[in-house]
PDB file of C-alpha atoms in Angstrom:
ATOM      1  CA  MET A   1     125.482  19.613 134.685  1.00 52.00           C
ATOM      2  CA  PRO A   2     124.993  23.266 133.784  1.00 56.00           C
ATOM      3  CA  ASN A   3     121.948  24.652 132.028  1.00 60.00           C
ATOM      4  CA  LYS A   4     123.977  25.703 129.335  1.00 57.00           C
ATOM      5  CA  THR A   5     125.794  22.446 129.114  1.00 65.00           C
ATOM      6  CA  LYS A   6     122.405  20.987 128.977  1.00 62.00           C
ATOM      7  CA  ASN A   7     120.667  23.229 126.352  1.00 62.00           C
ATOM      8  CA  THR A   8     124.065  22.500 123.819  1.00 63.00           C
ATOM      9  CA  LEU A   9     123.860  18.770 124.398  1.00 65.00           C
ATOM     10  CA  PHE A  10     120.416  18.450 123.637  1.00 63.00           C
ATOM     11  CA  PHE A  11     120.530  20.835 120.595  1.00 63.00           C
ATOM     12  CA  SER A  12     122.969  18.536 119.178  1.00 65.00           C
ATOM     13  CA  ILE A  13     120.672  15.743 119.886  1.00 71.00           C
ATOM     14  CA  GLY A  14     118.273  17.421 117.921  1.00 69.00           C
ATOM     15  CA  ILE A  15     120.394  18.155 115.081  1.00 68.00           C
ATOM     16  CA  ILE A  16     121.694  14.321 114.841  1.00 70.00           C
ATOM     17  CA  LEU A  17     118.122  13.605 115.181  1.00 75.00           C
ATOM     18  CA  ILE A  18     117.274  15.521 111.871  1.00 72.00           C
ATOM     19  CA  GLY A  19     120.048  13.475 110.054  1.00 70.00           C
ATOM     20  CA  VAL A  20     118.868  10.346 111.651  1.00 74.00           C
ATOM     21  CA  LEU A  21     115.149  11.245 110.131  1.00 75.00           C
ATOM     22  CA  ILE A  22     116.697  12.378 106.345  1.00 69.00           C
ATOM     23  CA  GLN A  23     118.322   9.119 106.529  1.00 71.00           C
ATOM     24  CA  ILE A  24     115.302   7.248 107.287  1.00 74.00           C
ATOM     25  CA  LEU A  25     113.173   9.177 104.681  1.00 67.00           C
ATOM     26  CA  GLY A  26     115.758   8.288 101.987  1.00 65.00           C
ATOM     27  CA  LYS A  27     115.845   4.702 102.996  1.00 66.00           C
ATOM     28  CA  ALA A  28     112.132   4.864 102.853  1.00 66.00           C
ATOM     29  CA  LYS A  29     111.546   6.058  99.467  1.00 61.00           C
ATOM     30  CA  GLY A  30     114.568   4.659  98.110  1.00 59.00           C
ATOM     31  CA  ASP A  31     115.793   7.747  96.630  1.00 60.00           C
ATOM     32  CA  PRO A  32     119.128   8.555  97.481  1.00 63.00           C
ATOM     33  CA  LEU A  33     118.841  11.903  95.197  1.00 63.00           C
ATOM     34  CA  VAL A  34     116.523  13.443  96.654  1.00 68.00           C
ATOM     35  CA  PHE A  35     117.462  12.295 100.351  1.00 68.00           C
ATOM     36  CA  PRO A  36     121.339  12.238  99.717  1.00 78.00           C
ATOM     37  CA  GLY A  37     123.453  10.675 102.722  1.00 75.00           C
ATOM     38  CA  ILE A  38     124.758  12.758 105.503  1.00 78.00           C
ATOM     39  CA  LEU A  39     128.338  12.751 104.641  1.00 82.00           C
ATOM     40  CA  GLU A  40     127.523  13.959 101.106  1.00 84.00           C
ATOM     41  CA  ILE A  41     125.536  16.895 102.643  1.00 83.00           C
ATOM     42  CA  LEU A  42     128.452  17.588 105.028  1.00 85.00           C
ATOM     43  CA  LYS A  43     130.956  17.248 102.428  1.00 89.00           C
ATOM     44  CA  ALA A  44     128.700  19.800 100.048  1.00 89.00           C
ATOM     45  CA  PHE A  45     128.461  22.118 103.019  1.00 89.00           C
ATOM     46  CA  PHE A  46     131.701  22.444 103.913  1.00 90.00           C
ATOM     47  CA  ASN A  47     132.642  22.907 100.013  1.00 92.00           C
ATOM     48  CA  LEU A  48     130.206  25.730  99.912  1.00 91.00           C
ATOM     49  CA  LEU A  49     131.650  27.649 102.804  1.00 90.00           C
ATOM     50  CA  LYS A  50     135.040  27.434 101.167  1.00 91.00           C
ATOM     51  CA  THR A  51     133.512  29.038  97.886  1.00 91.00           C
ATOM     52  CA  PRO A  52     133.915  33.017  98.240  1.00 92.00           C
ATOM     53  CA  GLU A  53     130.734  32.895  96.050  1.00 92.00           C
ATOM     54  CA  THR A  54     128.775  31.742  98.850  1.00 92.00           C
ATOM     55  CA  TYR A  55     129.580  34.687 101.391  1.00 92.00           C
ATOM     56  CA  ARG A  56     128.114  36.952  98.648  1.00 93.00           C
ATOM     57  CA  LEU A  57     124.757  34.724  98.557  1.00 92.00           C
ATOM     58  CA  ILE A  58     124.870  35.102 102.411  1.00 92.00           C
ATOM     59  CA  LEU A  59     125.368  38.915 102.577  1.00 93.00           C
ATOM     60  CA  THR A  60     122.620  39.748  99.974  1.00 93.00           C
ATOM     61  CA  THR A  61     120.181  37.454 101.827  1.00 92.00           C
ATOM     62  CA  PHE A  62     121.152  39.085 105.102  1.00 90.00           C
ATOM     63  CA  TRP A  63     120.787  42.574 103.615  1.00 92.00           C
ATOM     64  CA  HIS A  64     117.069  41.811 102.767  1.00 93.00           C
ATOM     65  CA  LEU A  65     116.760  40.363 106.309  1.00 91.00           C
ATOM     66  CA  PHE A  66     118.488  43.216 107.894  1.00 91.00           C
ATOM     67  CA  VAL A  67     116.089  45.781 106.293  1.00 93.00           C
ATOM     68  CA  ALA A  68     113.068  44.414 106.350  1.00 93.00           C
ATOM     69  CA  LEU A  69     113.659  43.518 109.880  1.00 91.00           C
ATOM     70  CA  ILE A  70     114.395  47.287 110.623  1.00 93.00           C
ATOM     71  CA  PHE A  71     111.587  48.320 108.873  1.00 93.00           C
ATOM     72  CA  SER A  72     109.133  46.093 110.618  1.00 93.00           C
ATOM     73  CA  THR A  73     110.547  46.611 113.918  1.00 90.00           C
ATOM     74  CA  VAL A  74     110.028  50.123 113.569  1.00 91.00           C
ATOM     75  CA  LEU A  75     106.573  50.017 112.261  1.00 93.00           C
ATOM     76  CA  GLY A  76     105.644  47.142 114.280  1.00 91.00           C
ATOM     77  CA  VAL A  77     106.712  48.755 117.767  1.00 89.00           C
ATOM     78  CA  ALA A  78     104.754  51.899 116.504  1.00 90.00           C
ATOM     79  CA  ILE A  79     101.717  50.506 115.703  1.00 92.00           C
ATOM     80  CA  GLY A  80     102.025  48.210 118.797  1.00 90.00           C
ATOM     81  CA  MET A  81     102.146  50.757 121.343  1.00 87.00           C
ATOM     82  CA  ALA A  82      99.626  52.691 119.711  1.00 88.00           C
ATOM     83  CA  GLU A  83      97.100  49.568 120.156  1.00 89.00           C
ATOM     84  CA  GLY A  84      98.558  49.092 123.604  1.00 85.00           C
ATOM     85  CA  LEU A  85      97.566  52.790 124.809  1.00 82.00           C
ATOM     86  CA  SER A  86      94.335  52.956 122.837  1.00 85.00           C
ATOM     87  CA  ASN A  87      91.789  50.396 122.552  1.00 88.00           C
ATOM     88  CA  CYS A  88      90.189  52.557 119.829  1.00 91.00           C
ATOM     89  CA  VAL A  89      93.310  52.190 117.382  1.00 88.00           C
ATOM     90  CA  ARG A  90      93.366  48.515 118.403  1.00 89.00           C
ATOM     91  CA  GLN A  91      90.109  47.947 117.012  1.00 90.00           C
ATOM     92  CA  ILE A  92      90.774  49.911 113.769  1.00 89.00           C
ATOM     93  CA  PHE A  93      94.386  48.108 113.283  1.00 89.00           C
ATOM     94  CA  LYS A  94      92.665  44.836 113.886  1.00 88.00           C
ATOM     95  CA  PRO A  95      90.873  43.881 110.801  1.00 88.00           C
ATOM     96  CA  LEU A  96      94.193  44.967 108.905  1.00 87.00           C
ATOM     97  CA  MET A  97      96.577  42.767 111.004  1.00 87.00           C
ATOM     98  CA  ILE A  98      94.058  39.713 110.924  1.00 86.00           C
ATOM     99  CA  MET A  99      93.746  40.066 106.902  1.00 87.00           C
ATOM    100  CA  LEU A 100      97.693  39.924 106.687  1.00 85.00           C
ATOM    101  CA  ARG A 101      98.105  37.302 109.118  1.00 84.00           C
ATOM    102  CA  SER A 102      95.578  34.997 107.306  1.00 85.00           C
ATOM    103  CA  ILE A 103      96.378  35.751 103.645  1.00 84.00           C
ATOM    104  CA  PRO A 104      98.821  32.558 102.509  1.00 83.00           C
ATOM    105  CA  MET A 105     102.365  33.974 102.142  1.00 82.00           C
ATOM    106  CA  ILE A 106     102.739  32.796  98.262  1.00 82.00           C
ATOM    107  CA  VAL A 107      99.214  34.711  97.474  1.00 86.00           C
ATOM    108  CA  LEU A 108     100.765  37.784  99.223  1.00 85.00           C
ATOM    109  CA  VAL A 109     104.255  37.373  97.183  1.00 85.00           C
ATOM    110  CA  VAL A 110     102.496  37.025  93.995  1.00 86.00           C
ATOM    111  CA  ILE A 111     100.067  40.474  94.521  1.00 88.00           C
ATOM    112  CA  ILE A 112     103.339  42.010  95.601  1.00 89.00           C
ATOM    113  CA  MET A 113     105.248  40.819  92.501  1.00 87.00           C
ATOM    114  CA  VAL A 114     102.207  42.121  90.187  1.00 87.00           C
ATOM    115  CA  LEU A 115     102.422  45.759  92.138  1.00 87.00           C
ATOM    116  CA  THR A 116     106.192  46.474  92.363  1.00 87.00           C
ATOM    117  CA  LYS A 117     109.563  45.748  90.870  1.00 88.00           C
ATOM    118  CA  TYR A 118     111.192  42.389  91.409  1.00 87.00           C
ATOM    119  CA  PRO A 119     114.072  43.625  93.344  1.00 88.00           C
ATOM    120  CA  LYS A 120     111.980  45.203  95.956  1.00 91.00           C
ATOM    121  CA  VAL A 121     109.598  42.328  96.753  1.00 91.00           C
ATOM    122  CA  PRO A 122     111.825  40.319  99.298  1.00 91.00           C
ATOM    123  CA  TYR A 123     111.918  43.430 101.317  1.00 92.00           C
ATOM    124  CA  ILE A 124     108.119  44.092 101.477  1.00 92.00           C
ATOM    125  CA  ALA A 125     106.897  40.342 101.509  1.00 91.00           C
ATOM    126  CA  ALA A 126     109.015  40.016 104.778  1.00 91.00           C
ATOM    127  CA  SER A 127     107.594  43.175 106.261  1.00 92.00           C
ATOM    128  CA  LEU A 128     104.149  42.601 105.436  1.00 91.00           C
ATOM    129  CA  VAL A 129     104.364  39.157 107.390  1.00 90.00           C
ATOM    130  CA  LEU A 130     106.560  40.603 110.303  1.00 92.00           C
ATOM    131  CA  ILE A 131     104.868  43.706 111.325  1.00 92.00           C
ATOM    132  CA  PRO A 132     101.646  41.865 112.529  1.00 91.00           C
ATOM    133  CA  MET A 133     103.803  39.666 114.600  1.00 90.00           C
ATOM    134  CA  ILE A 134     105.858  42.336 116.025  1.00 92.00           C
ATOM    135  CA  SER A 135     102.859  44.979 116.674  1.00 92.00           C
ATOM    136  CA  GLU A 136     100.936  41.912 118.440  1.00 91.00           C
ATOM    137  CA  ALA A 137     104.178  41.290 120.726  1.00 89.00           C
ATOM    138  CA  THR A 138     104.286  44.993 121.320  1.00 89.00           C
ATOM    139  CA  CYS A 139     100.680  45.473 121.855  1.00 89.00           C
ATOM    140  CA  GLU A 140     100.455  42.652 124.439  1.00 88.00           C
ATOM    141  CA  GLY A 141     103.524  43.846 126.307  1.00 85.00           C
ATOM    142  CA  CYS A 142     102.125  47.055 126.499  1.00 83.00           C
ATOM    143  CA  ILE A 143      98.570  45.806 128.120  1.00 83.00           C
ATOM    144  CA  ARG A 144     100.217  43.805 130.566  1.00 82.00           C
ATOM    145  CA  ILE A 145     102.677  46.386 131.857  1.00 76.00           C
ATOM    146  CA  ASP A 146     101.587  47.028 135.616  1.00 70.00           C
ATOM    147  CA  ARG A 147      99.439  50.340 135.675  1.00 67.00           C
ATOM    148  CA  ASP A 148     100.529  51.285 138.895  1.00 65.00           C
ATOM    149  CA  LEU A 149     103.988  51.664 137.476  1.00 64.00           C
ATOM    150  CA  ILE A 150     103.012  53.442 134.346  1.00 64.00           C
ATOM    151  CA  ASP A 151     100.952  55.982 136.853  1.00 62.00           C
ATOM    152  CA  VAL A 152     103.893  56.985 138.802  1.00 59.00           C
ATOM    153  CA  TYR A 153     105.710  57.665 135.839  1.00 60.00           C
ATOM    154  CA  ARG A 154     103.127  59.730 134.299  1.00 58.00           C
ATOM    155  CA  LEU A 155     103.507  61.770 137.555  1.00 53.00           C
ATOM    156  CA  ASN A 156     106.700  62.998 136.726  1.00 56.00           C
ATOM    157  CA  SER A 157     106.486  63.273 132.825  1.00 58.00           C
ATOM    158  CA  ASN A 158     103.887  62.678 130.105  1.00 62.00           C
ATOM    159  CA  PHE A 159     104.634  60.083 127.578  1.00 62.00           C
ATOM    160  CA  SER A 160     107.576  60.854 125.305  1.00 63.00           C
ATOM    161  CA  LEU A 161     110.532  59.265 122.969  1.00 65.00           C
ATOM    162  CA  ARG A 162     112.565  59.024 126.608  1.00 68.00           C
ATOM    163  CA  ILE A 163     109.840  57.428 128.286  1.00 68.00           C
ATOM    164  CA  LEU A 164     109.537  55.091 125.383  1.00 69.00           C
ATOM    165  CA  LEU A 165     112.825  53.972 125.571  1.00 68.00           C
ATOM    166  CA  THR A 166     113.734  54.266 129.326  1.00 68.00           C
ATOM    167  CA  VAL A 167     110.244  52.885 130.612  1.00 71.00           C
ATOM    168  CA  TYR A 168     107.850  51.299 128.275  1.00 73.00           C
ATOM    169  CA  LEU A 169     110.236  49.067 126.307  1.00 75.00           C
ATOM    170  CA  PRO A 170     112.620  47.947 128.890  1.00 77.00           C
ATOM    171  CA  LEU A 171     109.388  46.484 130.768  1.00 75.00           C
ATOM    172  CA  MET A 172     108.105  44.903 127.705  1.00 80.00           C
ATOM    173  CA  ALA A 173     111.651  43.353 126.914  1.00 78.00           C
ATOM    174  CA  GLY A 174     110.423  39.567 127.692  1.00 80.00           C
ATOM    175  CA  TYR A 175     107.905  40.157 124.936  1.00 82.00           C
ATOM    176  CA  LEU A 176     109.940  41.894 122.356  1.00 84.00           C
ATOM    177  CA  LYS A 177     112.529  39.381 122.893  1.00 82.00           C
ATOM    178  CA  GLN A 178     110.622  36.658 121.808  1.00 82.00           C
ATOM    179  CA  ALA A 179     108.706  38.559 118.878  1.00 85.00           C
ATOM    180  CA  PHE A 180     112.245  39.148 117.840  1.00 84.00           C
ATOM    181  CA  ILE A 181     113.803  35.777 117.646  1.00 82.00           C
ATOM    182  CA  ASN A 182     110.377  34.544 115.799  1.00 84.00           C
ATOM    183  CA  ALA A 183     110.462  37.517 113.388  1.00 87.00           C
ATOM    184  CA  VAL A 184     113.958  36.287 112.317  1.00 85.00           C
ATOM    185  CA  GLY A 185     113.174  32.461 111.675  1.00 84.00           C
ATOM    186  CA  THR A 186     110.100  33.265 110.086  1.00 87.00           C
ATOM    187  CA  GLY A 187     111.811  36.232 108.220  1.00 88.00           C
ATOM    188  CA  ILE A 188     114.538  34.061 106.723  1.00 88.00           C
ATOM    189  CA  LYS A 189     111.950  31.706 105.407  1.00 87.00           C
ATOM    190  CA  ILE A 190     110.047  34.445 103.536  1.00 89.00           C
ATOM    191  CA  ILE A 191     113.208  36.201 102.259  1.00 92.00           C
ATOM    192  CA  VAL A 192     114.456  32.939 100.634  1.00 90.00           C
ATOM    193  CA  THR A 193     111.225  31.800  99.382  1.00 88.00           C
ATOM    194  CA  THR A 194     110.526  35.288  97.628  1.00 91.00           C
ATOM    195  CA  GLU A 195     114.350  35.021  96.348  1.00 91.00           C
ATOM    196  CA  TYR A 196     113.691  31.868  94.848  1.00 90.00           C
ATOM    197  CA  LEU A 197     110.386  33.103  93.245  1.00 89.00           C
ATOM    198  CA  VAL A 198     111.633  36.602  91.952  1.00 89.00           C
ATOM    199  CA  GLN A 199     115.513  34.860  90.845  1.00 88.00           C
ATOM    200  CA  SER A 200     116.975  37.620  93.279  1.00 89.00           C
ATOM    201  CA  LYS A 201     120.657  37.967  92.126  1.00 88.00           C
ATOM    202  CA  ASN A 202     123.301  36.774  94.095  1.00 89.00           C
ATOM    203  CA  SER A 203     120.999  35.352  96.695  1.00 91.00           C
ATOM    204  CA  LEU A 204     120.434  32.294  98.503  1.00 91.00           C
ATOM    205  CA  GLY A 205     117.126  31.828  97.206  1.00 91.00           C
ATOM    206  CA  LYS A 206     118.432  31.881  93.741  1.00 92.00           C
ATOM    207  CA  ALA A 207     121.421  29.661  94.884  1.00 92.00           C
ATOM    208  CA  VAL A 208     118.422  26.906  95.953  1.00 91.00           C
ATOM    209  CA  TYR A 209     116.555  27.454  92.430  1.00 90.00           C
ATOM    210  CA  SER A 210     119.862  26.609  90.754  1.00 90.00           C
ATOM    211  CA  SER A 211     120.964  23.243  92.690  1.00 88.00           C
ATOM    212  CA  ALA A 212     117.105  22.153  92.270  1.00 85.00           C
ATOM    213  CA  TYR A 213     117.373  22.784  88.589  1.00 85.00           C
ATOM    214  CA  PHE A 214     120.279  20.446  88.352  1.00 85.00           C
ATOM    215  CA  ASN A 215     119.180  17.960  90.573  1.00 83.00           C
ATOM    216  CA  GLU A 216     121.958  18.812  93.540  1.00 85.00           C
ATOM    217  CA  TYR A 217     119.666  17.833  96.055  1.00 84.00           C
ATOM    218  CA  GLU A 218     123.001  17.491  98.409  1.00 86.00           C
ATOM    219  CA  GLU A 219     123.473  21.486  97.780  1.00 89.00           C
ATOM    220  CA  ILE A 220     119.694  22.048  98.770  1.00 87.00           C
ATOM    221  CA  TYR A 221     120.054  20.629 102.530  1.00 85.00           C
ATOM    222  CA  ALA A 222     123.467  22.403 102.770  1.00 88.00           C
ATOM    223  CA  TYR A 223     122.428  25.876 102.053  1.00 89.00           C
ATOM    224  CA  ALA A 224     119.109  24.767 104.519  1.00 86.00           C
ATOM    225  CA  LEU A 225     121.852  24.099 107.044  1.00 86.00           C
ATOM    226  CA  ILE A 226     123.612  27.570 106.524  1.00 87.00           C
ATOM    227  CA  MET A 227     120.215  29.283 106.572  1.00 86.00           C
ATOM    228  CA  VAL A 228     119.665  27.684 110.054  1.00 83.00           C
ATOM    229  CA  ILE A 229     123.223  28.808 111.174  1.00 83.00           C
ATOM    230  CA  LEU A 230     122.563  32.401 109.732  1.00 83.00           C
ATOM    231  CA  VAL A 231     119.057  32.638 111.902  1.00 80.00           C
ATOM    232  CA  LEU A 232     121.108  31.380 114.818  1.00 78.00           C
ATOM    233  CA  LEU A 233     123.476  34.178 114.462  1.00 79.00           C
ATOM    234  CA  VAL A 234     121.143  37.002 114.045  1.00 78.00           C
ATOM    235  CA  SER A 235     118.633  35.855 116.565  1.00 72.00           C
ATOM    236  CA  GLY A 236     121.544  34.770 119.390  1.00 69.00           C
ATOM    237  CA  LEU A 237     123.860  37.734 118.735  1.00 63.00           C
ATOM    238  CA  PRO A 238     122.192  40.532 119.657  1.00 60.00           C
ATOM    239  CA  LEU A 239     120.787  38.952 122.901  1.00 58.00           C
ATOM    240  CA  LEU A 240     124.202  37.900 123.744  1.00 57.00           C
ATOM    241  CA  PHE A 241     125.621  41.497 123.625  1.00 51.00           C
ATOM    242  CA  VAL A 242     122.706  42.579 125.629  1.00 51.00           C
ATOM    243  CA  LYS A 243     123.777  39.937 128.424  1.00 58.00           C
ATOM    244  CA  LYS A 244     127.430  41.080 128.173  1.00 55.00           C
ATOM    245  CA  ALA A 245     126.589  44.779 128.272  1.00 48.00           C
ATOM    246  CA  LYS A 246     124.560  44.127 131.553  1.00 54.00           C
ATOM    247  CA  SER A 247     127.081  41.669 133.092  1.00 55.00           C
TER     248      SER A 247
END
């Protein structure tokens, strides 16, 4: 059996296990309201997919995620490269990155809510969490590059944007790929959480809040399923396009 088919099979089994776990929890707690049946969740899921409003919610959340990812990637790669190329810079930024990674997300969100307008909170909160993640991966990738290769390129050209794009980034592709996948998964959770807290208009977070308020738990699980699919698409499609371009 090809690896791709095996991965698809195992992934499908994983989805089934999640459904079984929900059913077990529902039986153990004896509360079908909090843990509805799989059929009810799927019914709510397909009803949401048939509703045009759902796509407005997805678009808003996707836009929040997209902007946060772009900003975090640009700043994270820049900081990570500076850290990787200079131990002095790495030590200067180290306390800041440790602080950003250590602060509980809810505390960070509350601080941002006090300091800025609510519509900006999802962008800022997600960026502050993702920047350390991306910069750390970039720094590690830069440090792990074979120094002999870099020395050869430096004989022909000094460090420049062209060298960064054609030499450094391709050599760090493995680190950046994993950082991107992790950032998408973490980013969507932070975005939806902040949307929930600040009641962002026309967003998945606001929709989850409304479903929880009216005790429509099957819709909450359905929205969670939509978020999983969104993460898979955002993290998988760029990598698929890169593979297609190479082939």
